Amino acid sequence: MNSETHITGPVDLGEFIEGFLPDDEPLLLARRRAEELGCAAVSGAAGAALSLLAATLQARAVVEIGTGAGVSALCLLRGMAADGVLTSIDLEPEFHRGARRTLLAAGFAPSRMRLIMGRALDVLPRLTSGGYDMVFADAAKLEYPSYFDQGVQLLRPGGVIVFHDVLAGGRVGDPALRDPEVLALREVARAMRDDELLTPAILPIGSGLLAAAVRRA
């Protein structure tokens, strides 16, 4: 018997996936700022997926619903075209200040960001219909169905809409659970799945990304 034979245990795939692209210093600073402000942030894997989607689209115009401390904003901008502009909406002035510091510290010019303070459902109708490459929502789950209705209208053909935290820690898959947030998540997933103009998928990354692309004519 080979004395150097090693017995290994099961691999933690979640840990492997999250550690595939370790956070660099700007992201670490952004996560610390998010913790200080008490706002949630996308995981490393979810952030990498957002960068990938933005890069694949060569996105020049992206809408973010829920600015937080700028973690997802940083990931989106890193994938966007060099002249792309991120429009990010949040009610909290502290979050906007934190996100602006995050993005400036990461080397992005002020012209690359448009931070709008307000309720998303009031702001979205004022944005240009069909003028955006991507919409990312990470805010009030109860409003996800309304974000979907308004967000799809903002996308050009080929554009992508993404919702964060749609698995809700596994709660969304439990038919016995009927709380308002879970019902809202199921509603937006069903609406996206049943829309014949969209190509949808659930990506089991981080806490779950629900995404769809607008079909080209």
mmCIF file with all atom_site columns, C-alpha atoms in Angstrom:
data_model
loop_
_atom_site.group_PDB
_atom_site.id
_atom_site.type_symbol
_atom_site.label_atom_id
_atom_site.label_alt_id
_atom_site.label_comp_id
_atom_site.label_asym_id
_atom_site.label_entity_id
_atom_site.label_seq_id
_atom_site.pdbx_PDB_ins_code
_atom_site.Cartn_x
_atom_site.Cartn_y
_atom_site.Cartn_z
_atom_site.occupancy
_atom_site.B_iso_or_equiv
_atom_site.pdbx_formal_charge
_atom_site.auth_seq_id
_atom_site.auth_comp_id
_atom_site.auth_asym_id
_atom_site.auth_atom_id
_atom_site.pdbx_PDB_model_num
ATOM 1   C CA . MET A 1 1   ? 0.000   0.000  0.000   1.00 0.00 ? 1   MET A CA 1
ATOM 2   C CA . ASN A 1 2   ? 1.328   3.422  -0.910  1.00 0.00 ? 2   ASN A CA 1
ATOM 3   C CA . SER A 1 3   ? 2.271   5.158  2.322   1.00 0.00 ? 3   SER A CA 1
ATOM 4   C CA . GLU A 1 4   ? 1.636   8.549  0.678   1.00 0.00 ? 4   GLU A CA 1
ATOM 5   C CA . THR A 1 5   ? -1.998  7.840  -0.200  1.00 0.00 ? 5   THR A CA 1
ATOM 6   C CA . HIS A 1 6   ? -4.174  10.732 0.990   1.00 0.00 ? 6   HIS A CA 1
ATOM 7   C CA . ILE A 1 7   ? -7.804  10.523 1.983   1.00 0.00 ? 7   ILE A CA 1
ATOM 8   C CA . THR A 1 8   ? -9.714  13.693 1.266   1.00 0.00 ? 8   THR A CA 1
ATOM 9   C CA . GLY A 1 9   ? -13.154 14.756 2.417   1.00 0.00 ? 9   GLY A CA 1
ATOM 10  C CA . PRO A 1 10  ? -15.948 16.274 0.324   1.00 0.00 ? 10  PRO A CA 1
ATOM 11  C CA . VAL A 1 11  ? -15.122 19.558 -1.369  1.00 0.00 ? 11  VAL A CA 1
ATOM 12  C CA . ASP A 1 12  ? -17.094 22.616 -0.228  1.00 0.00 ? 12  ASP A CA 1
ATOM 13  C CA . LEU A 1 13  ? -18.156 23.861 -3.650  1.00 0.00 ? 13  LEU A CA 1
ATOM 14  C CA . GLY A 1 14  ? -19.751 26.994 -2.237  1.00 0.00 ? 14  GLY A CA 1
ATOM 15  C CA . GLU A 1 15  ? -16.485 27.990 -0.602  1.00 0.00 ? 15  GLU A CA 1
ATOM 16  C CA . PHE A 1 16  ? -14.570 27.171 -3.786  1.00 0.00 ? 16  PHE A CA 1
ATOM 17  C CA . ILE A 1 17  ? -16.926 29.246 -5.955  1.00 0.00 ? 17  ILE A CA 1
ATOM 18  C CA . GLU A 1 18  ? -16.861 32.237 -3.602  1.00 0.00 ? 18  GLU A CA 1
ATOM 19  C CA . GLY A 1 19  ? -13.077 32.079 -3.302  1.00 0.00 ? 19  GLY A CA 1
ATOM 20  C CA . PHE A 1 20  ? -12.418 31.742 -7.018  1.00 0.00 ? 20  PHE A CA 1
ATOM 21  C CA . LEU A 1 21  ? -11.899 35.501 -7.431  1.00 0.00 ? 21  LEU A CA 1
ATOM 22  C CA . PRO A 1 22  ? -10.768 36.919 -4.070  1.00 0.00 ? 22  PRO A CA 1
ATOM 23  C CA . ASP A 1 23  ? -11.724 40.509 -3.279  1.00 0.00 ? 23  ASP A CA 1
ATOM 24  C CA . ASP A 1 24  ? -9.046  43.075 -4.025  1.00 0.00 ? 24  ASP A CA 1
ATOM 25  C CA . GLU A 1 25  ? -8.434  46.114 -1.850  1.00 0.00 ? 25  GLU A CA 1
ATOM 26  C CA . PRO A 1 26  ? -11.180 48.369 -3.311  1.00 0.00 ? 26  PRO A CA 1
ATOM 27  C CA . LEU A 1 27  ? -13.771 45.624 -2.818  1.00 0.00 ? 27  LEU A CA 1
ATOM 28  C CA . LEU A 1 28  ? -12.556 44.864 0.692   1.00 0.00 ? 28  LEU A CA 1
ATOM 29  C CA . LEU A 1 29  ? -12.866 48.546 1.571   1.00 0.00 ? 29  LEU A CA 1
ATOM 30  C CA . ALA A 1 30  ? -16.350 48.640 0.041   1.00 0.00 ? 30  ALA A CA 1
ATOM 31  C CA . ARG A 1 31  ? -17.436 45.627 2.088   1.00 0.00 ? 31  ARG A CA 1
ATOM 32  C CA . ARG A 1 32  ? -16.110 47.188 5.279   1.00 0.00 ? 32  ARG A CA 1
ATOM 33  C CA . ARG A 1 33  ? -18.029 50.359 4.454   1.00 0.00 ? 33  ARG A CA 1
ATOM 34  C CA . ALA A 1 34  ? -21.183 48.298 3.847   1.00 0.00 ? 34  ALA A CA 1
ATOM 35  C CA . GLU A 1 35  ? -20.768 46.660 7.247   1.00 0.00 ? 35  GLU A CA 1
ATOM 36  C CA . GLU A 1 36  ? -20.338 50.054 8.907   1.00 0.00 ? 36  GLU A CA 1
ATOM 37  C CA . LEU A 1 37  ? -23.463 51.384 7.196   1.00 0.00 ? 37  LEU A CA 1
ATOM 38  C CA . GLY A 1 38  ? -25.451 48.247 7.971   1.00 0.00 ? 38  GLY A CA 1
ATOM 39  C CA . CYS A 1 39  ? -26.354 47.459 4.371   1.00 0.00 ? 39  CYS A CA 1
ATOM 40  C CA . ALA A 1 40  ? -26.098 44.074 2.695   1.00 0.00 ? 40  ALA A CA 1
ATOM 41  C CA . ALA A 1 41  ? -23.698 43.501 -0.209  1.00 0.00 ? 41  ALA A CA 1
ATOM 42  C CA . VAL A 1 42  ? -23.510 40.980 -3.028  1.00 0.00 ? 42  VAL A CA 1
ATOM 43  C CA . SER A 1 43  ? -21.157 38.053 -2.499  1.00 0.00 ? 43  SER A CA 1
ATOM 44  C CA . GLY A 1 44  ? -17.884 37.745 -4.355  1.00 0.00 ? 44  GLY A CA 1
ATOM 45  C CA . ALA A 1 45  ? -19.312 35.220 -6.809  1.00 0.00 ? 45  ALA A CA 1
ATOM 46  C CA . ALA A 1 46  ? -22.439 37.301 -7.447  1.00 0.00 ? 46  ALA A CA 1
ATOM 47  C CA . GLY A 1 47  ? -20.269 40.379 -7.991  1.00 0.00 ? 47  GLY A CA 1
ATOM 48  C CA . ALA A 1 48  ? -18.121 38.482 -10.479 1.00 0.00 ? 48  ALA A CA 1
ATOM 49  C CA . ALA A 1 49  ? -21.258 37.391 -12.328 1.00 0.00 ? 49  ALA A CA 1
ATOM 50  C CA . LEU A 1 50  ? -22.414 41.013 -12.573 1.00 0.00 ? 50  LEU A CA 1
ATOM 51  C CA . SER A 1 51  ? -19.028 42.039 -13.984 1.00 0.00 ? 51  SER A CA 1
ATOM 52  C CA . LEU A 1 52  ? -19.214 39.204 -16.490 1.00 0.00 ? 52  LEU A CA 1
ATOM 53  C CA . LEU A 1 53  ? -22.726 40.132 -17.633 1.00 0.00 ? 53  LEU A CA 1
ATOM 54  C CA . ALA A 1 54  ? -21.824 43.807 -18.005 1.00 0.00 ? 54  ALA A CA 1
ATOM 55  C CA . ALA A 1 55  ? -18.670 42.890 -19.959 1.00 0.00 ? 55  ALA A CA 1
ATOM 56  C CA . THR A 1 56  ? -20.536 40.443 -22.204 1.00 0.00 ? 56  THR A CA 1
ATOM 57  C CA . LEU A 1 57  ? -23.068 43.151 -23.026 1.00 0.00 ? 57  LEU A CA 1
ATOM 58  C CA . GLN A 1 58  ? -20.320 45.762 -23.444 1.00 0.00 ? 58  GLN A CA 1
ATOM 59  C CA . ALA A 1 59  ? -22.749 47.778 -21.367 1.00 0.00 ? 59  ALA A CA 1
ATOM 60  C CA . ARG A 1 60  ? -22.630 51.541 -21.701 1.00 0.00 ? 60  ARG A CA 1
ATOM 61  C CA . ALA A 1 61  ? -25.770 52.311 -19.699 1.00 0.00 ? 61  ALA A CA 1
ATOM 62  C CA . VAL A 1 62  ? -26.784 50.350 -16.584 1.00 0.00 ? 62  VAL A CA 1
ATOM 63  C CA . VAL A 1 63  ? -29.456 51.007 -13.952 1.00 0.00 ? 63  VAL A CA 1
ATOM 64  C CA . GLU A 1 64  ? -28.911 49.768 -10.394 1.00 0.00 ? 64  GLU A CA 1
ATOM 65  C CA . ILE A 1 65  ? -31.811 49.683 -7.930  1.00 0.00 ? 65  ILE A CA 1
ATOM 66  C CA . GLY A 1 66  ? -30.343 49.741 -4.425  1.00 0.00 ? 66  GLY A CA 1
ATOM 67  C CA . THR A 1 67  ? -26.964 51.461 -4.213  1.00 0.00 ? 67  THR A CA 1
ATOM 68  C CA . GLY A 1 68  ? -25.840 50.294 -0.788  1.00 0.00 ? 68  GLY A CA 1
ATOM 69  C CA . ALA A 1 69  ? -22.174 51.039 -0.120  1.00 0.00 ? 69  ALA A CA 1
ATOM 70  C CA . GLY A 1 70  ? -21.208 50.556 -3.753  1.00 0.00 ? 70  GLY A CA 1
ATOM 71  C CA . VAL A 1 71  ? -20.056 46.923 -3.803  1.00 0.00 ? 71  VAL A CA 1
ATOM 72  C CA . SER A 1 72  ? -22.293 45.877 -6.697  1.00 0.00 ? 72  SER A CA 1
ATOM 73  C CA . ALA A 1 73  ? -21.800 49.268 -8.363  1.00 0.00 ? 73  ALA A CA 1
ATOM 74  C CA . LEU A 1 74  ? -18.051 48.660 -8.367  1.00 0.00 ? 74  LEU A CA 1
ATOM 75  C CA . CYS A 1 75  ? -18.538 45.201 -9.885  1.00 0.00 ? 75  CYS A CA 1
ATOM 76  C CA . LEU A 1 76  ? -20.855 46.543 -12.576 1.00 0.00 ? 76  LEU A CA 1
ATOM 77  C CA . LEU A 1 77  ? -18.562 49.428 -13.543 1.00 0.00 ? 77  LEU A CA 1
ATOM 78  C CA . ARG A 1 78  ? -15.584 47.088 -13.780 1.00 0.00 ? 78  ARG A CA 1
ATOM 79  C CA . GLY A 1 79  ? -17.404 45.109 -16.448 1.00 0.00 ? 79  GLY A CA 1
ATOM 80  C CA . MET A 1 80  ? -18.921 48.025 -18.333 1.00 0.00 ? 80  MET A CA 1
ATOM 81  C CA . ALA A 1 81  ? -17.462 49.764 -21.368 1.00 0.00 ? 81  ALA A CA 1
ATOM 82  C CA . ALA A 1 82  ? -14.807 52.380 -20.630 1.00 0.00 ? 82  ALA A CA 1
ATOM 83  C CA . ASP A 1 83  ? -17.269 55.208 -21.322 1.00 0.00 ? 83  ASP A CA 1
ATOM 84  C CA . GLY A 1 84  ? -20.224 53.515 -19.634 1.00 0.00 ? 84  GLY A CA 1
ATOM 85  C CA . VAL A 1 85  ? -22.349 55.320 -17.061 1.00 0.00 ? 85  VAL A CA 1
ATOM 86  C CA . LEU A 1 86  ? -23.981 53.633 -14.075 1.00 0.00 ? 86  LEU A CA 1
ATOM 87  C CA . THR A 1 87  ? -27.254 55.113 -12.808 1.00 0.00 ? 87  THR A CA 1
ATOM 88  C CA . SER A 1 88  ? -27.824 53.979 -9.222  1.00 0.00 ? 88  SER A CA 1
ATOM 89  C CA . ILE A 1 89  ? -30.969 54.663 -7.192  1.00 0.00 ? 89  ILE A CA 1
ATOM 90  C CA . ASP A 1 90  ? -31.328 54.622 -3.413  1.00 0.00 ? 90  ASP A CA 1
ATOM 91  C CA . LEU A 1 91  ? -33.362 56.378 -0.736  1.00 0.00 ? 91  LEU A CA 1
ATOM 92  C CA . GLU A 1 92  ? -30.523 56.661 1.776   1.00 0.00 ? 92  GLU A CA 1
ATOM 93  C CA . PRO A 1 93  ? -28.185 59.662 1.454   1.00 0.00 ? 93  PRO A CA 1
ATOM 94  C CA . GLU A 1 94  ? -25.584 57.868 3.593   1.00 0.00 ? 94  GLU A CA 1
ATOM 95  C CA . PHE A 1 95  ? -25.469 55.024 1.111   1.00 0.00 ? 95  PHE A CA 1
ATOM 96  C CA . HIS A 1 96  ? -24.921 57.421 -1.782  1.00 0.00 ? 96  HIS A CA 1
ATOM 97  C CA . ARG A 1 97  ? -22.062 59.106 0.031   1.00 0.00 ? 97  ARG A CA 1
ATOM 98  C CA . GLY A 1 98  ? -20.505 55.752 0.864   1.00 0.00 ? 98  GLY A CA 1
ATOM 99  C CA . ALA A 1 99  ? -20.877 54.458 -2.688  1.00 0.00 ? 99  ALA A CA 1
ATOM 100 C CA . ARG A 1 100 ? -19.387 57.614 -4.180  1.00 0.00 ? 100 ARG A CA 1
ATOM 101 C CA . ARG A 1 101 ? -16.343 57.242 -1.918  1.00 0.00 ? 101 ARG A CA 1
ATOM 102 C CA . THR A 1 102 ? -16.072 53.586 -2.927  1.00 0.00 ? 102 THR A CA 1
ATOM 103 C CA . LEU A 1 103 ? -16.142 54.302 -6.649  1.00 0.00 ? 103 LEU A CA 1
ATOM 104 C CA . LEU A 1 104 ? -13.849 57.318 -6.543  1.00 0.00 ? 104 LEU A CA 1
ATOM 105 C CA . ALA A 1 105 ? -11.322 55.395 -4.440  1.00 0.00 ? 105 ALA A CA 1
ATOM 106 C CA . ALA A 1 106 ? -11.406 52.616 -7.046  1.00 0.00 ? 106 ALA A CA 1
ATOM 107 C CA . GLY A 1 107 ? -10.416 55.109 -9.726  1.00 0.00 ? 107 GLY A CA 1
ATOM 108 C CA . PHE A 1 108 ? -13.735 55.787 -11.448 1.00 0.00 ? 108 PHE A CA 1
ATOM 109 C CA . ALA A 1 109 ? -14.364 59.361 -12.546 1.00 0.00 ? 109 ALA A CA 1
ATOM 110 C CA . PRO A 1 110 ? -17.481 61.180 -11.290 1.00 0.00 ? 110 PRO A CA 1
ATOM 111 C CA . SER A 1 111 ? -18.762 61.221 -14.885 1.00 0.00 ? 111 SER A CA 1
ATOM 112 C CA . ARG A 1 112 ? -19.071 57.409 -14.776 1.00 0.00 ? 112 ARG A CA 1
ATOM 113 C CA . MET A 1 113 ? -21.713 57.484 -12.028 1.00 0.00 ? 113 MET A CA 1
ATOM 114 C CA . ARG A 1 114 ? -25.138 59.055 -11.675 1.00 0.00 ? 114 ARG A CA 1
ATOM 115 C CA . LEU A 1 115 ? -26.427 58.582 -8.137  1.00 0.00 ? 115 LEU A CA 1
ATOM 116 C CA . ILE A 1 116 ? -30.120 59.413 -7.782  1.00 0.00 ? 116 ILE A CA 1
ATOM 117 C CA . MET A 1 117 ? -31.725 59.759 -4.376  1.00 0.00 ? 117 MET A CA 1
ATOM 118 C CA . GLY A 1 118 ? -35.324 58.666 -4.278  1.00 0.00 ? 118 GLY A CA 1
ATOM 119 C CA . ARG A 1 119 ? -37.771 55.780 -4.296  1.00 0.00 ? 119 ARG A CA 1
ATOM 120 C CA . ALA A 1 120 ? -37.016 53.514 -7.245  1.00 0.00 ? 120 ALA A CA 1
ATOM 121 C CA . LEU A 1 121 ? -40.657 53.219 -8.298  1.00 0.00 ? 121 LEU A CA 1
ATOM 122 C CA . ASP A 1 122 ? -40.784 57.015 -8.599  1.00 0.00 ? 122 ASP A CA 1
ATOM 123 C CA . VAL A 1 123 ? -37.449 57.312 -10.430 1.00 0.00 ? 123 VAL A CA 1
ATOM 124 C CA . LEU A 1 124 ? -37.679 54.446 -12.943 1.00 0.00 ? 124 LEU A CA 1
ATOM 125 C CA . PRO A 1 125 ? -40.569 55.945 -14.975 1.00 0.00 ? 125 PRO A CA 1
ATOM 126 C CA . ARG A 1 126 ? -38.442 59.067 -15.527 1.00 0.00 ? 126 ARG A CA 1
ATOM 127 C CA . LEU A 1 127 ? -35.602 57.121 -17.172 1.00 0.00 ? 127 LEU A CA 1
ATOM 128 C CA . THR A 1 128 ? -35.366 56.632 -20.940 1.00 0.00 ? 128 THR A CA 1
ATOM 129 C CA . SER A 1 129 ? -37.426 53.699 -22.209 1.00 0.00 ? 129 SER A CA 1
ATOM 130 C CA . GLY A 1 130 ? -35.291 51.292 -24.243 1.00 0.00 ? 130 GLY A CA 1
ATOM 131 C CA . GLY A 1 131 ? -32.147 53.214 -23.367 1.00 0.00 ? 131 GLY A CA 1
ATOM 132 C CA . TYR A 1 132 ? -30.283 50.763 -21.120 1.00 0.00 ? 132 TYR A CA 1
ATOM 133 C CA . ASP A 1 133 ? -28.215 47.632 -21.541 1.00 0.00 ? 133 ASP A CA 1
ATOM 134 C CA . MET A 1 134 ? -28.766 46.207 -18.074 1.00 0.00 ? 134 MET A CA 1
ATOM 135 C CA . VAL A 1 135 ? -30.923 46.648 -14.978 1.00 0.00 ? 135 VAL A CA 1
ATOM 136 C CA . PHE A 1 136 ? -29.829 45.211 -11.622 1.00 0.00 ? 136 PHE A CA 1
ATOM 137 C CA . ALA A 1 137 ? -32.165 45.163 -8.617  1.00 0.00 ? 137 ALA A CA 1
ATOM 138 C CA . ASP A 1 138 ? -31.066 44.584 -5.035  1.00 0.00 ? 138 ASP A CA 1
ATOM 139 C CA . ALA A 1 139 ? -33.559 46.444 -2.901  1.00 0.00 ? 139 ALA A CA 1
ATOM 140 C CA . ALA A 1 140 ? -37.004 45.929 -1.328  1.00 0.00 ? 140 ALA A CA 1
ATOM 141 C CA . LYS A 1 141 ? -38.107 42.393 -2.210  1.00 0.00 ? 141 LYS A CA 1
ATOM 142 C CA . LEU A 1 142 ? -41.781 43.351 -1.917  1.00 0.00 ? 142 LEU A CA 1
ATOM 143 C CA . GLU A 1 143 ? -41.250 45.742 -4.824  1.00 0.00 ? 143 GLU A CA 1
ATOM 144 C CA . TYR A 1 144 ? -39.466 43.262 -7.105  1.00 0.00 ? 144 TYR A CA 1
ATOM 145 C CA . PRO A 1 145 ? -42.572 42.602 -9.256  1.00 0.00 ? 145 PRO A CA 1
ATOM 146 C CA . SER A 1 146 ? -42.949 46.341 -9.861  1.00 0.00 ? 146 SER A CA 1
ATOM 147 C CA . TYR A 1 147 ? -39.222 46.720 -10.555 1.00 0.00 ? 147 TYR A CA 1
ATOM 148 C CA . PHE A 1 148 ? -39.630 43.982 -13.130 1.00 0.00 ? 148 PHE A CA 1
ATOM 149 C CA . ASP A 1 149 ? -42.552 45.698 -14.873 1.00 0.00 ? 149 ASP A CA 1
ATOM 150 C CA . GLN A 1 150 ? -40.729 49.024 -15.057 1.00 0.00 ? 150 GLN A CA 1
ATOM 151 C CA . GLY A 1 151 ? -37.211 47.675 -15.516 1.00 0.00 ? 151 GLY A CA 1
ATOM 152 C CA . VAL A 1 152 ? -37.969 45.618 -18.621 1.00 0.00 ? 152 VAL A CA 1
ATOM 153 C CA . GLN A 1 153 ? -39.306 48.750 -20.302 1.00 0.00 ? 153 GLN A CA 1
ATOM 154 C CA . LEU A 1 154 ? -35.891 50.380 -19.901 1.00 0.00 ? 154 LEU A CA 1
ATOM 155 C CA . LEU A 1 155 ? -33.985 47.665 -21.757 1.00 0.00 ? 155 LEU A CA 1
ATOM 156 C CA . ARG A 1 156 ? -32.911 47.675 -25.366 1.00 0.00 ? 156 ARG A CA 1
ATOM 157 C CA . PRO A 1 157 ? -33.230 44.406 -27.373 1.00 0.00 ? 157 PRO A CA 1
ATOM 158 C CA . GLY A 1 158 ? -30.565 42.073 -26.016 1.00 0.00 ? 158 GLY A CA 1
ATOM 159 C CA . GLY A 1 159 ? -30.500 43.855 -22.677 1.00 0.00 ? 159 GLY A CA 1
ATOM 160 C CA . VAL A 1 160 ? -30.485 41.957 -19.393 1.00 0.00 ? 160 VAL A CA 1
ATOM 161 C CA . ILE A 1 161 ? -32.424 42.376 -16.130 1.00 0.00 ? 161 ILE A CA 1
ATOM 162 C CA . VAL A 1 162 ? -31.094 40.784 -12.926 1.00 0.00 ? 162 VAL A CA 1
ATOM 163 C CA . PHE A 1 163 ? -32.591 40.391 -9.445  1.00 0.00 ? 163 PHE A CA 1
ATOM 164 C CA . HIS A 1 164 ? -30.428 39.601 -6.419  1.00 0.00 ? 164 HIS A CA 1
ATOM 165 C CA . ASP A 1 165 ? -31.210 37.337 -3.449  1.00 0.00 ? 165 ASP A CA 1
ATOM 166 C CA . VAL A 1 166 ? -34.075 35.536 -5.153  1.00 0.00 ? 166 VAL A CA 1
ATOM 167 C CA . LEU A 1 167 ? -33.497 32.222 -3.362  1.00 0.00 ? 167 LEU A CA 1
ATOM 168 C CA . ALA A 1 168 ? -33.948 33.904 0.030   1.00 0.00 ? 168 ALA A CA 1
ATOM 169 C CA . GLY A 1 169 ? -31.829 31.326 1.819   1.00 0.00 ? 169 GLY A CA 1
ATOM 170 C CA . GLY A 1 170 ? -33.872 28.501 0.305   1.00 0.00 ? 170 GLY A CA 1
ATOM 171 C CA . ARG A 1 171 ? -37.197 29.870 1.541   1.00 0.00 ? 171 ARG A CA 1
ATOM 172 C CA . VAL A 1 172 ? -38.520 30.565 -1.958  1.00 0.00 ? 172 VAL A CA 1
ATOM 173 C CA . GLY A 1 173 ? -38.512 26.847 -2.748  1.00 0.00 ? 173 GLY A CA 1
ATOM 174 C CA . ASP A 1 174 ? -40.565 25.847 0.299   1.00 0.00 ? 174 ASP A CA 1
ATOM 175 C CA . PRO A 1 175 ? -44.244 25.690 -0.769  1.00 0.00 ? 175 PRO A CA 1
ATOM 176 C CA . ALA A 1 176 ? -45.340 25.887 2.874   1.00 0.00 ? 176 ALA A CA 1
ATOM 177 C CA . LEU A 1 177 ? -43.953 29.412 3.202   1.00 0.00 ? 177 LEU A CA 1
ATOM 178 C CA . ARG A 1 178 ? -46.328 32.184 2.202   1.00 0.00 ? 178 ARG A CA 1
ATOM 179 C CA . ASP A 1 179 ? -44.863 35.341 3.727   1.00 0.00 ? 179 ASP A CA 1
ATOM 180 C CA . PRO A 1 180 ? -45.095 38.508 1.602   1.00 0.00 ? 180 PRO A CA 1
ATOM 181 C CA . GLU A 1 181 ? -41.412 38.576 0.561   1.00 0.00 ? 181 GLU A CA 1
ATOM 182 C CA . VAL A 1 182 ? -41.435 34.960 -0.591  1.00 0.00 ? 182 VAL A CA 1
ATOM 183 C CA . LEU A 1 183 ? -44.676 35.538 -2.515  1.00 0.00 ? 183 LEU A CA 1
ATOM 184 C CA . ALA A 1 184 ? -43.146 38.597 -4.208  1.00 0.00 ? 184 ALA A CA 1
ATOM 185 C CA . LEU A 1 185 ? -40.052 36.603 -5.217  1.00 0.00 ? 185 LEU A CA 1
ATOM 186 C CA . ARG A 1 186 ? -42.206 33.819 -6.647  1.00 0.00 ? 186 ARG A CA 1
ATOM 187 C CA . GLU A 1 187 ? -44.310 36.372 -8.499  1.00 0.00 ? 187 GLU A CA 1
ATOM 188 C CA . VAL A 1 188 ? -41.341 38.027 -10.209 1.00 0.00 ? 188 VAL A CA 1
ATOM 189 C CA . ALA A 1 189 ? -39.829 34.643 -11.095 1.00 0.00 ? 189 ALA A CA 1
ATOM 190 C CA . ARG A 1 190 ? -43.138 33.505 -12.598 1.00 0.00 ? 190 ARG A CA 1
ATOM 191 C CA . ALA A 1 191 ? -43.578 36.762 -14.541 1.00 0.00 ? 191 ALA A CA 1
ATOM 192 C CA . MET A 1 192 ? -40.070 36.493 -15.964 1.00 0.00 ? 192 MET A CA 1
ATOM 193 C CA . ARG A 1 193 ? -40.504 32.819 -16.873 1.00 0.00 ? 193 ARG A CA 1
ATOM 194 C CA . ASP A 1 194 ? -43.850 33.386 -18.589 1.00 0.00 ? 194 ASP A CA 1
ATOM 195 C CA . ASP A 1 195 ? -42.825 36.450 -20.625 1.00 0.00 ? 195 ASP A CA 1
ATOM 196 C CA . GLU A 1 196 ? -42.344 35.238 -24.207 1.00 0.00 ? 196 GLU A CA 1
ATOM 197 C CA . LEU A 1 197 ? -40.097 38.220 -24.993 1.00 0.00 ? 197 LEU A CA 1
ATOM 198 C CA . LEU A 1 198 ? -37.515 37.113 -22.409 1.00 0.00 ? 198 LEU A CA 1
ATOM 199 C CA . THR A 1 199 ? -34.959 34.325 -22.080 1.00 0.00 ? 199 THR A CA 1
ATOM 200 C CA . PRO A 1 200 ? -34.794 33.676 -18.297 1.00 0.00 ? 200 PRO A CA 1
ATOM 201 C CA . ALA A 1 201 ? -32.643 31.670 -15.887 1.00 0.00 ? 201 ALA A CA 1
ATOM 202 C CA . ILE A 1 202 ? -32.006 31.333 -12.163 1.00 0.00 ? 202 ILE A CA 1
ATOM 203 C CA . LEU A 1 203 ? -28.284 31.358 -11.390 1.00 0.00 ? 203 LEU A CA 1
ATOM 204 C CA . PRO A 1 204 ? -27.536 29.612 -8.052  1.00 0.00 ? 204 PRO A CA 1
ATOM 205 C CA . ILE A 1 205 ? -24.707 32.012 -7.264  1.00 0.00 ? 205 ILE A CA 1
ATOM 206 C CA . GLY A 1 206 ? -24.428 33.664 -3.866  1.00 0.00 ? 206 GLY A CA 1
ATOM 207 C CA . SER A 1 207 ? -27.983 34.081 -2.595  1.00 0.00 ? 207 SER A CA 1
ATOM 208 C CA . GLY A 1 208 ? -29.393 33.553 -6.075  1.00 0.00 ? 208 GLY A CA 1
ATOM 209 C CA . LEU A 1 209 ? -29.593 35.692 -9.212  1.00 0.00 ? 209 LEU A CA 1
ATOM 210 C CA . LEU A 1 210 ? -32.730 35.723 -11.335 1.00 0.00 ? 210 LEU A CA 1
ATOM 211 C CA . ALA A 1 211 ? -31.820 36.975 -14.819 1.00 0.00 ? 211 ALA A CA 1
ATOM 212 C CA . ALA A 1 212 ? -33.383 37.365 -18.235 1.00 0.00 ? 212 ALA A CA 1
ATOM 213 C CA . ALA A 1 213 ? -32.376 38.780 -21.606 1.00 0.00 ? 213 ALA A CA 1
ATOM 214 C CA . VAL A 1 214 ? -34.761 40.616 -23.913 1.00 0.00 ? 214 VAL A CA 1
ATOM 215 C CA . ARG A 1 215 ? -35.032 38.658 -27.138 1.00 0.00 ? 215 ARG A CA 1
ATOM 216 C CA . ARG A 1 216 ? -33.861 40.427 -30.268 1.00 0.00 ? 216 ARG A CA 1
ATOM 217 C CA . ALA A 1 217 ? -36.413 40.841 -33.070 1.00 0.00 ? 217 ALA A CA 1
#
